[in-house]
Short mmCIF file of C-alpha atoms and ligand atoms in Angstrom, two decimals:
data_model
loop_
_atom_site.label_atom_id
_atom_site.label_comp_id
_atom_site.label_asym_id
_atom_site.label_seq_id
_atom_site.Cartn_x
_atom_site.Cartn_y
_atom_site.Cartn_z
CA UNK A 120 30.01 24.86 -26.11
CA UNK A 121 32.21 27.68 -27.64
CA UNK A 122 31.39 31.32 -26.80
CA UNK A 123 32.07 31.60 -30.55
CA UNK A 124 29.08 30.14 -31.65
CA UNK A 125 26.71 32.37 -29.25
CA UNK A 126 28.55 34.95 -28.73
CA UNK A 127 26.05 36.98 -30.88
CA UNK A 128 23.34 36.12 -28.41
CA UNK A 129 25.08 36.07 -24.83
CA UNK A 130 24.56 38.82 -22.69
CA UNK A 131 26.81 38.07 -19.30
CA UNK A 132 28.82 35.80 -17.74
CA UNK A 133 28.95 34.05 -14.54
CA UNK A 134 31.81 32.75 -13.36
CA UNK A 135 31.32 29.92 -9.94
CA UNK A 136 34.15 28.66 -8.45
CA UNK A 137 32.64 25.54 -9.88
CA UNK A 138 29.56 24.11 -11.26
CA UNK A 139 28.25 20.91 -11.18
CA UNK A 140 27.00 18.94 -14.12
CA UNK A 141 26.19 15.35 -14.41
CA UNK A 142 28.88 13.42 -12.35
CA UNK A 143 31.86 15.79 -13.10
CA UNK A 144 32.88 19.41 -11.38
CA UNK A 145 33.79 22.22 -14.18
CA UNK A 146 36.34 23.74 -11.81
CA UNK A 147 36.30 27.75 -12.21
CA UNK A 148 33.45 27.75 -14.45
CA UNK A 149 31.73 30.01 -16.98
CA UNK A 150 28.10 30.22 -17.62
CA UNK A 151 27.27 32.36 -20.18
CA UNK A 152 23.27 33.38 -20.55
CA UNK A 153 21.09 35.07 -23.15
CA UNK A 154 19.21 38.31 -22.70
CA UNK A 155 16.48 35.42 -21.56
CA UNK A 156 18.32 33.52 -18.98
CA UNK A 157 19.04 30.67 -21.38
CA UNK A 158 22.52 28.77 -21.06
CA UNK A 159 24.73 29.86 -24.49
CA UNK A 160 28.01 29.04 -22.52
CA UNK A 161 29.89 26.30 -20.10
CA UNK A 162 33.34 26.22 -19.48
CA UNK A 163 36.19 26.85 -17.56
CA UNK A 164 38.04 28.69 -20.26
CA UNK A 165 37.78 32.56 -20.31
CA UNK A 166 34.90 33.69 -22.68
CA UNK A 167 36.36 35.73 -24.97
CA UNK A 168 34.56 38.56 -25.83
CA UNK A 169 34.24 41.78 -23.31
CA UNK A 170 31.09 40.99 -21.97
CA UNK A 171 30.47 41.81 -18.24
CA UNK A 172 31.23 39.09 -15.35
CA UNK A 173 29.64 38.82 -12.46
CA UNK A 174 32.01 36.71 -10.50
CA UNK A 175 30.37 34.34 -7.64
CA UNK A 176 32.16 33.09 -4.42
CA UNK A 177 30.40 30.24 -4.83
CA UNK A 178 29.70 26.69 -5.87
CA UNK A 179 26.31 25.74 -8.18
CA UNK A 180 23.88 23.02 -8.48
CA UNK A 181 21.23 22.77 -10.30
CA UNK A 182 17.76 24.05 -8.43
CA UNK A 183 15.85 20.89 -6.99
CA UNK A 184 12.32 19.86 -7.77
CA UNK A 185 10.27 19.49 -5.10
CA UNK A 186 7.89 17.24 -6.60
CA UNK A 187 5.41 17.09 -3.87
CA UNK A 188 4.13 20.23 -1.86
CA UNK A 189 0.80 20.71 -0.32
CA UNK A 190 1.32 24.16 1.08
CA UNK A 191 -1.98 25.07 3.31
CA UNK A 192 -0.26 22.75 5.26
CA UNK A 193 2.86 24.60 5.59
CA UNK A 194 1.12 26.63 8.59
CA UNK A 195 0.71 23.73 11.03
CA UNK A 196 3.82 22.61 10.27
CA UNK A 197 5.12 21.59 14.19
CA UNK A 198 1.92 22.11 16.08
CA UNK A 199 1.08 18.66 15.78
CA UNK A 200 4.05 16.79 17.93
CA UNK A 201 2.34 17.22 21.50
CA UNK A 202 1.43 14.41 22.17
CA UNK A 203 -1.62 12.90 24.93
CA UNK A 204 -0.65 10.05 27.08
CA UNK A 205 -1.67 7.49 26.48
CA UNK A 206 -3.80 7.86 22.99
CA UNK A 207 -2.57 6.45 19.74
CA UNK A 208 -0.92 9.84 17.89
CA UNK A 209 -0.45 8.16 14.24
CA UNK A 210 -0.58 8.90 10.51
CA UNK A 211 -4.65 9.07 11.06
CA UNK A 212 -4.66 11.28 13.95
CA UNK A 213 -3.20 13.82 12.55
CA UNK A 214 -5.29 13.81 9.61
CA UNK A 215 -8.19 15.39 11.54
CA UNK A 216 -5.72 18.14 13.01
CA UNK A 217 -4.97 18.13 9.00
CA UNK A 218 -8.06 18.66 7.75
CA UNK A 219 -9.00 21.13 10.57
CA UNK A 220 -6.00 23.49 8.98
CA UNK A 221 -7.87 23.11 5.26
CA UNK A 222 -10.98 23.94 6.45
CA UNK A 223 -9.40 27.25 8.18
CA UNK A 224 -8.44 29.18 5.13
CA UNK A 225 -9.63 31.26 2.63
CA UNK A 226 -8.16 31.56 -1.16
CA UNK A 227 -6.53 35.06 0.18
CA UNK A 228 -4.74 33.75 3.83
CA UNK A 229 -3.27 30.31 1.35
CA UNK A 230 -1.99 32.90 -0.88
CA UNK A 231 -0.21 34.50 1.63
CA UNK A 232 1.01 31.10 3.22
CA UNK A 233 1.74 29.91 0.10
CA UNK A 234 3.94 32.63 -1.08
CA UNK A 235 5.83 32.24 2.10
CA UNK A 236 6.08 28.66 1.80
CA UNK A 237 7.60 28.87 -1.97
CA UNK A 238 9.98 31.59 -0.44
CA UNK A 239 11.80 29.32 1.87
CA UNK A 240 11.54 26.10 -0.68
CA UNK A 241 14.10 29.29 -2.37
CA UNK A 242 15.70 29.34 0.33
CA UNK A 243 16.34 26.33 0.50
CA UNK A 244 17.34 25.49 -3.24
CA UNK A 245 14.10 24.18 -4.44
CA UNK A 246 13.83 25.82 -7.65
CA UNK A 247 10.72 24.43 -8.91
CA UNK A 248 7.54 23.09 -7.16
CA UNK A 249 5.23 20.39 -7.53
CA UNK A 250 2.09 21.84 -6.03
CA UNK A 251 -0.04 18.71 -5.65
CA UNK A 252 -3.76 20.38 -4.70
CA UNK A 253 -6.64 18.86 -4.68
CA UNK A 254 -8.55 21.86 -1.45
CA UNK A 255 -10.48 22.45 -4.98
CA UNK A 256 -14.24 24.59 -2.98
CA UNK A 257 -15.11 26.64 -0.25
CA UNK A 258 -14.93 26.17 3.09
CA UNK A 259 -18.79 25.28 2.47
CA UNK A 260 -17.86 22.33 0.26
CA UNK A 261 -19.54 24.92 -2.49
CA UNK A 262 -17.35 25.32 -5.61
CA UNK A 263 -16.31 28.68 -5.87
CA UNK A 264 -17.80 30.88 -8.72
CA UNK A 265 -14.07 30.98 -10.41
CA UNK A 266 -14.40 26.89 -9.96
CA UNK A 267 -10.23 28.03 -10.18
CA UNK A 268 -9.78 30.01 -7.09
CA UNK A 269 -7.55 28.20 -5.06
CA UNK A 270 -5.53 27.93 -8.45
CA UNK A 271 -5.11 31.05 -9.13
CA UNK A 272 -4.24 31.73 -5.78
CA UNK A 273 -1.53 29.04 -5.88
CA UNK A 274 -0.31 30.28 -8.81
CA UNK A 275 -0.05 34.07 -7.72
CA UNK A 276 1.97 32.82 -4.34
CA UNK A 277 4.91 31.08 -6.62
CA UNK A 278 5.01 34.01 -9.02
CA UNK A 279 5.25 36.60 -6.06
CA UNK A 280 8.37 33.95 -4.93
CA UNK A 281 9.94 33.56 -8.23
CA UNK A 282 9.36 29.52 -7.86
CA UNK A 283 9.03 27.62 -11.04
CA UNK A 284 5.14 25.93 -10.72
CA UNK A 285 3.65 22.95 -11.55
CA UNK A 286 0.30 22.46 -10.85
CA UNK A 287 -1.39 19.40 -10.10
CA UNK A 288 -5.44 19.47 -9.27
CA UNK A 289 -6.58 15.96 -8.35
CA UNK A 290 -9.61 14.14 -8.56
CA UNK A 291 -10.98 13.60 -4.46
CA UNK A 292 -14.02 11.95 -3.68
CA UNK A 293 -14.47 9.36 -1.36
CA UNK A 294 -13.65 8.75 2.66
CA UNK A 295 -11.74 5.96 1.99
CA UNK A 296 -12.54 2.68 0.69
CA UNK A 297 -15.78 2.11 -0.20
CA UNK A 298 -16.97 5.10 1.74
CA UNK A 299 -18.77 7.91 0.78
CA UNK A 300 -16.78 11.38 1.82
CA UNK A 301 -16.61 12.77 5.02
CA UNK A 302 -18.33 16.15 6.61
CA UNK A 303 -15.05 17.16 6.50
CA UNK A 304 -13.32 16.96 3.33
CA UNK A 305 -16.60 18.56 1.42
CA UNK A 306 -13.09 21.52 0.17
CA UNK A 307 -11.97 18.04 -1.13
CA UNK A 308 -14.75 16.68 -3.50
CA UNK A 309 -16.23 16.89 -6.91
CA UNK A 310 -19.55 15.40 -8.12
CA UNK A 311 -18.52 12.76 -10.81
CA UNK A 312 -14.94 13.02 -12.93
CA UNK A 313 -16.41 15.49 -15.68
CA UNK A 314 -16.56 18.62 -12.67
CA UNK A 315 -13.06 17.83 -12.27
CA UNK A 316 -11.98 17.87 -15.99
CA UNK A 317 -13.92 21.13 -16.13
CA UNK A 318 -11.66 22.14 -13.03
CA UNK A 319 -8.96 20.78 -14.83
CA UNK A 320 -9.20 22.92 -18.08
CA UNK A 321 -9.32 25.96 -16.02
CA UNK A 322 -6.58 25.19 -14.39
CA UNK A 323 -4.56 24.43 -18.17
CA UNK A 324 -5.78 28.14 -19.00
CA UNK A 325 -4.85 30.13 -16.52
CA UNK A 326 -1.68 28.65 -16.22
CA UNK A 327 -1.30 29.28 -19.80
CA UNK A 328 -0.73 33.09 -19.47
CA UNK A 329 1.91 31.92 -16.66
CA UNK A 330 5.34 31.34 -18.34
CA UNK A 331 6.96 29.80 -15.34
CA UNK A 332 3.72 27.60 -14.61
CA UNK A 333 2.69 24.66 -15.80
CA UNK A 334 0.12 21.36 -15.53
CA UNK A 335 0.04 18.01 -13.99
CA UNK A 336 -3.87 15.59 -13.78
CA UNK A 337 -4.04 12.96 -11.61
CA UNK A 338 -6.45 10.99 -8.49
CA UNK A 339 -5.57 11.77 -4.78
CA UNK A 340 -4.84 8.05 -4.03
CA UNK A 341 -6.76 4.96 -4.61
CA UNK A 342 -8.33 5.39 -1.11
CA UNK A 343 -9.90 8.70 -1.89
CA UNK A 344 -11.74 7.14 -5.68
CA UNK A 345 -13.73 4.25 -7.03
CA UNK A 346 -10.97 3.00 -9.22
CA UNK A 347 -13.59 2.70 -13.05
CA UNK A 348 -13.41 6.83 -11.75
CA UNK A 349 -8.87 6.44 -11.47
CA UNK A 350 -8.83 4.36 -15.28
CA UNK A 351 -11.66 6.88 -16.59
CA UNK A 352 -9.72 10.10 -15.46
CA UNK A 353 -6.02 8.58 -17.03
CA UNK A 354 -7.50 7.57 -20.47
CA UNK A 355 -9.27 10.79 -21.09
CA UNK A 356 -6.82 12.96 -19.74
CA UNK A 357 -4.21 14.44 -21.52
CA UNK A 358 -1.04 12.05 -22.60
CA UNK A 359 1.82 14.84 -22.69
CA UNK A 360 1.67 16.01 -18.86
CA UNK A 361 2.91 14.14 -15.60
CA UNK A 362 -0.10 12.01 -13.73
CA UNK A 363 0.15 11.90 -9.95
CA UNK A 364 -1.16 9.71 -7.41
CA UNK A 365 -0.27 9.04 -3.35
CA UNK A 366 0.57 5.24 -2.98
CA UNK A 367 0.99 2.78 0.13
CA UNK A 368 1.20 5.71 2.09
CA UNK A 369 0.48 3.72 5.24
CA UNK A 370 -0.03 -0.20 6.79
CA UNK A 371 -3.37 0.11 7.71
CA UNK A 372 -4.55 1.71 3.62
CA UNK A 373 -2.37 -1.14 2.13
CA UNK A 374 -4.60 -3.82 4.56
CA UNK A 375 -7.96 -1.37 3.34
CA UNK A 376 -7.39 -1.97 0.09
CA UNK A 377 -6.58 -5.33 -0.38
CA UNK A 378 -9.95 -5.71 1.49
CA UNK A 379 -11.74 -3.61 -0.81
CA UNK A 380 -9.94 -4.47 -4.15
CA UNK A 381 -8.38 -8.11 -2.95
CA UNK A 382 -5.23 -6.38 -3.99
CA UNK A 383 -2.23 -4.32 -2.92
CA UNK A 384 -2.28 -0.27 -3.71
CA UNK A 385 0.66 -1.10 -6.29
CA UNK A 386 0.03 -4.28 -7.16
CA UNK A 387 -3.21 -2.74 -8.67
CA UNK A 388 -1.89 -0.03 -9.90
CA UNK A 389 0.64 -2.23 -12.08
CA UNK A 390 -2.14 -4.18 -13.08
CA UNK A 391 -4.67 -1.71 -14.17
CA UNK A 392 -2.73 1.42 -15.39
CA UNK A 393 -0.21 1.81 -17.71
CA UNK A 394 2.11 2.84 -15.99
CA UNK A 395 5.74 4.57 -17.44
CA UNK A 396 7.83 7.26 -16.62
CA UNK A 397 4.65 9.82 -16.79
CA UNK A 398 3.11 8.39 -13.72
CA UNK A 399 3.97 9.80 -10.23
CA UNK A 400 3.31 7.72 -7.41
CA UNK A 401 4.29 9.63 -4.91
CA UNK A 402 5.12 7.30 -1.05
CA UNK A 403 5.27 3.58 -1.63
CA UNK A 404 6.19 3.07 1.95
CA UNK A 405 4.66 -0.28 1.68
CA UNK A 406 6.27 -2.63 -1.43
CA UNK A 407 6.31 -6.37 -1.77
CA UNK A 408 9.42 -8.10 -3.61
CA UNK A 409 6.96 -8.31 -6.59
CA UNK A 410 5.83 -4.85 -6.37
CA UNK A 411 9.31 -3.00 -5.85
CA UNK A 412 10.83 -4.84 -9.43
CA UNK A 413 7.79 -4.77 -11.67
CA UNK A 414 7.70 -0.68 -10.13
CA UNK A 415 11.50 -0.67 -10.76
CA UNK A 416 11.07 -1.73 -14.30
CA UNK A 417 7.18 -0.48 -15.30
CA UNK A 418 10.10 2.95 -14.74
CA UNK A 419 6.85 4.78 -13.10
CA UNK A 420 8.83 7.39 -10.53
CA UNK A 421 8.22 7.02 -7.16
CA UNK A 422 8.22 10.87 -5.00
CA UNK A 423 9.84 10.26 -1.66
CA UNK A 424 9.04 12.64 1.41
CA UNK A 425 11.49 11.29 3.76
CA UNK A 426 10.44 14.78 6.68
CA UNK A 427 7.00 13.52 6.55
CA UNK A 428 7.32 10.04 6.47
CA UNK A 429 8.98 10.18 8.86
CA UNK A 430 7.23 12.28 11.06
CA UNK A 431 4.09 10.37 10.16
CA UNK A 432 5.55 7.14 11.14
CA UNK A 433 4.18 5.71 7.79
CA UNK A 434 7.81 4.00 7.39
CA UNK A 435 10.91 3.45 5.26
CA UNK A 436 10.56 2.96 1.37
CA UNK A 437 12.43 0.24 0.06
CA UNK A 438 15.26 1.87 -0.84
CA UNK A 439 18.50 -0.01 -1.50
CA UNK A 440 15.91 -3.31 -3.06
CA UNK A 441 14.22 -0.23 -5.48
CA UNK A 442 17.98 0.70 -6.24
CA UNK A 443 19.20 -2.66 -7.30
CA UNK A 444 16.54 -2.45 -10.11
CA UNK A 445 17.34 0.88 -10.87
CA UNK A 446 14.25 2.08 -10.21
CA UNK A 447 13.07 5.70 -10.42
CA UNK A 448 12.31 8.47 -7.74
CA UNK A 449 12.53 11.71 -6.60
CA UNK A 450 11.73 13.88 -3.49
CA UNK A 451 8.74 16.01 -2.39
CA UNK A 452 8.56 18.09 0.78
CA UNK A 453 4.83 17.29 0.98
CA UNK A 454 3.53 18.66 4.51
CA UNK A 455 6.88 21.10 4.61
CA UNK A 456 8.08 19.64 8.42
CA UNK A 457 10.86 19.53 6.63
CA UNK A 458 12.52 22.02 4.02
CA UNK A 459 15.77 21.56 2.88
CA UNK A 460 16.69 18.99 0.02
CA UNK A 461 19.96 18.48 1.24
CA UNK A 462 18.95 16.66 4.70
CA UNK A 463 16.04 14.15 3.16
CA UNK A 464 18.35 12.99 0.92
CA UNK A 465 21.07 12.44 3.49
CA UNK A 466 18.26 10.70 5.36
CA UNK A 467 17.54 9.00 2.42
CA UNK A 468 20.73 6.96 2.80
CA UNK A 469 21.28 7.15 6.23
CA UNK A 470 17.66 5.42 7.30
CA UNK A 471 19.02 2.10 5.04
CA UNK A 472 22.43 2.51 6.93
CA UNK A 473 20.02 2.45 9.97
CA UNK A 474 18.08 -0.88 8.98
CA UNK A 475 21.67 -2.64 6.85
CA UNK A 476 24.46 -1.03 9.78
CA UNK A 477 26.73 -1.03 6.22
CA UNK A 478 27.80 2.52 5.07
CA UNK A 479 27.41 1.72 1.43
CA UNK A 480 23.87 1.59 0.70
CA UNK A 481 25.04 3.11 -2.84
CA UNK A 482 28.71 2.89 -4.67
CA UNK A 483 28.63 7.72 -4.74
CA UNK A 484 25.62 8.23 -2.70
CA UNK A 485 25.83 11.67 -2.93
CA UNK A 486 25.85 11.70 -6.82
CA UNK A 487 23.23 9.02 -7.31
CA UNK A 488 21.00 10.52 -4.31
CA UNK A 489 21.29 14.06 -6.40
CA UNK A 490 21.13 12.96 -9.91
CA UNK A 491 17.98 11.27 -9.19
CA UNK A 492 16.74 14.04 -7.53
CA UNK A 493 17.08 16.45 -10.44
CA UNK A 494 16.77 14.46 -13.00
CA UNK A 495 13.61 12.92 -12.27
CA UNK A 496 12.45 15.48 -10.33
CA UNK A 497 11.99 17.64 -12.98
CA UNK A 498 10.11 14.77 -15.23
CA UNK A 499 7.47 14.72 -12.01
CA UNK A 500 7.06 18.49 -12.48
CA UNK A 501 6.44 17.56 -16.47
CA UNK A 502 10.45 18.65 -17.73
CA UNK A 503 12.17 16.17 -19.38
CA UNK A 504 16.66 16.88 -18.82
CA UNK A 505 19.13 14.18 -19.33
CA UNK A 506 21.61 16.75 -18.51
CA UNK A 507 22.57 19.49 -15.70
CA UNK A 508 22.40 22.67 -17.30
CA UNK A 509 22.13 21.97 -20.79
CA UNK A 510 22.67 24.44 -23.50
CA UNK A 511 19.68 26.39 -24.64
CA UNK A 512 17.17 25.57 -20.65
CA UNK A 513 16.97 28.57 -18.47
CA UNK A 514 19.77 28.18 -15.96
CA UNK A 515 18.47 27.44 -12.77
CA UNK A 516 21.06 27.43 -9.68
CA UNK A 517 21.80 27.06 -7.07
CA UNK A 518 24.74 28.53 -4.86
CA UNK A 519 26.95 26.89 -1.64
CA UNK A 520 28.89 28.80 0.18
CA UNK A 521 31.96 28.89 -0.87
CA UNK A 522 33.94 30.66 2.09
CA UNK A 523 32.29 27.39 4.33
CA UNK A 524 35.30 25.60 5.97
CA UNK A 525 34.80 22.11 4.25
CA UNK A 526 34.31 24.32 1.16
CA UNK A 527 37.80 25.66 1.13
CA UNK A 528 39.07 21.99 0.10
CA UNK A 529 39.45 21.96 -3.58
CA UNK A 530 39.32 18.60 -3.95
CA UNK A 531 36.07 17.61 -6.77
CA UNK A 532 36.25 13.64 -5.43
CA UNK A 533 34.71 14.76 -2.20
CA UNK A 534 32.93 18.09 -2.87
CA UNK A 535 29.64 16.91 -4.04
CA UNK A 536 29.94 14.00 -0.60
CA UNK A 537 31.02 17.54 1.19
CA UNK A 538 27.89 19.42 0.79
CA UNK A 539 25.11 16.24 0.47
CA UNK A 540 26.30 14.55 3.80
CA UNK A 541 27.83 17.47 5.75
CA UNK A 542 26.75 21.23 5.30
CA UNK A 543 23.51 23.00 6.34
CA UNK A 544 22.68 26.49 5.37
CA UNK A 545 25.60 27.05 3.14
CA UNK A 546 23.07 28.28 0.83
CA UNK A 547 24.32 32.14 -0.18
CA UNK A 548 21.58 31.56 -3.55
CA UNK A 549 19.23 31.00 -5.78
CA UNK A 550 19.17 31.59 -9.43
CA UNK A 551 15.96 30.94 -11.72
CA UNK A 552 15.91 32.36 -15.33
CA UNK A 553 19.92 33.35 -14.80
CA UNK A 554 18.75 36.12 -12.87
CA UNK A 555 19.22 36.49 -7.73
CA UNK A 556 16.01 35.31 -6.24
CA UNK A 557 17.61 34.79 -3.66
CA UNK A 558 20.88 36.38 -2.74
CA UNK A 559 23.02 36.43 -0.05
CA UNK A 560 20.01 34.94 1.82
CA UNK A 561 18.00 37.56 0.94
CA UNK A 562 13.89 37.45 -1.03
CA UNK A 563 12.77 40.72 -2.01
CA UNK A 564 9.40 40.28 -0.86
CA UNK A 565 10.49 38.15 2.31
CA UNK A 566 9.58 41.62 4.79
CA UNK A 567 5.50 42.00 3.16
CA UNK A 568 5.52 38.30 3.19
CA UNK A 569 6.55 37.65 6.18
CA UNK A 570 4.16 40.21 8.32
CA UNK A 571 0.96 38.60 6.29
CA UNK A 572 1.92 35.51 7.12
CA UNK A 573 2.27 35.82 10.88
CA UNK A 574 -1.45 37.83 11.13
CA UNK A 575 -2.97 34.53 8.70
CA UNK A 576 -0.92 31.57 10.95
CA UNK A 577 -3.07 33.65 13.53
CA UNK A 578 -6.59 33.37 12.41
CA UNK A 579 -5.80 29.58 11.83
CA UNK A 580 -8.31 27.18 13.78
CA UNK A 581 -6.18 24.11 14.52
CA UNK A 582 -6.55 22.39 17.44
ZN1 ZN B 163 1.51 14.31 -0.13
#
């Protein structure tokens, strides 16, 4: 892009020590944006016009999409780590605690928790959150008079924080394979598929009013819905927005699925849904060889949540095998026990190294991990990008401090691997639509949200 093509619309430039585009660094880098924050210029050449240039002592990467979030669970992060002797604390006992947390929050409290969470995501490097949303009804299990009440709270939280959001309200009806829903699941449950589509329609009209919001849809999991309803929702649902669903997170879930459906969960999905890039299957921790290959070839996107999957003792996704078949994947923070995309990405590699006793999981781990997390994470959020920092797209970026010791080595061969494998807490800022949302670690709403957040935490019942 040359400045002369677009200089009529450019209103300002940023100057960075470097900008990471797909596979290569531009150093130094000038980014020109128009009044709406859209990229109009990206070059290592100083622009020839006289417009203002903001000098930033940092390196810019695209913001990471967080492809899987349950905002309410942030309130209990770190509170389920004390374990009674001789008891079997696993995913299923953690889930009991999570149900209590879900039952204790009203829409205002949820909005406060989500706002604080989204500010923290922005500080850690996420610029877009996919909110997988199943807390639909009030604490008694009754629909709110405005059936999209909780969707409105989540969207308001994202707007206050300044993060982009893809809201994914999901269908939930059962308490397990072939089992009715339990009383404590009452906030999640729809009577039927029509009720779900009514809520989805409402959620759609609310997201339409916010330029930084969009919609996805889906089903909680095969254990939370009858398979006929899963098929029906996919069939009746919109074809242009992402579909999300949890699958194969736990061995017990796989075994229950085999007992009820005579197929493994991912096998059932492969055999019964038209899986493609539009489908986002969360976890897929337990796959056999055939599922690994078929899932990769389907081009469906696996949403991995390394921090949560480790914390819950789920197991390790077969990334080395899946990558050999060029499978699509991205990351999410799920229960928010960890919130750093860089930490989660390096642990994706380290889990494989610990299994194989080798270091070369990928030829160039940093660029592979960053490329998948960003491009496929965007796809999970409903955004198509073929490159980083494309002309005509909003300028969203995270900025790494150029003054940290390891970043003083400007050898572009190692810049990205130093960022992914060897840095933490080095993000100095986050830009969305060409505007600083976090600058020098600071968010303009952080004090007021912090007060409301600590008051909210005191009221949450959890044991
Ligand atoms: Zn989840």
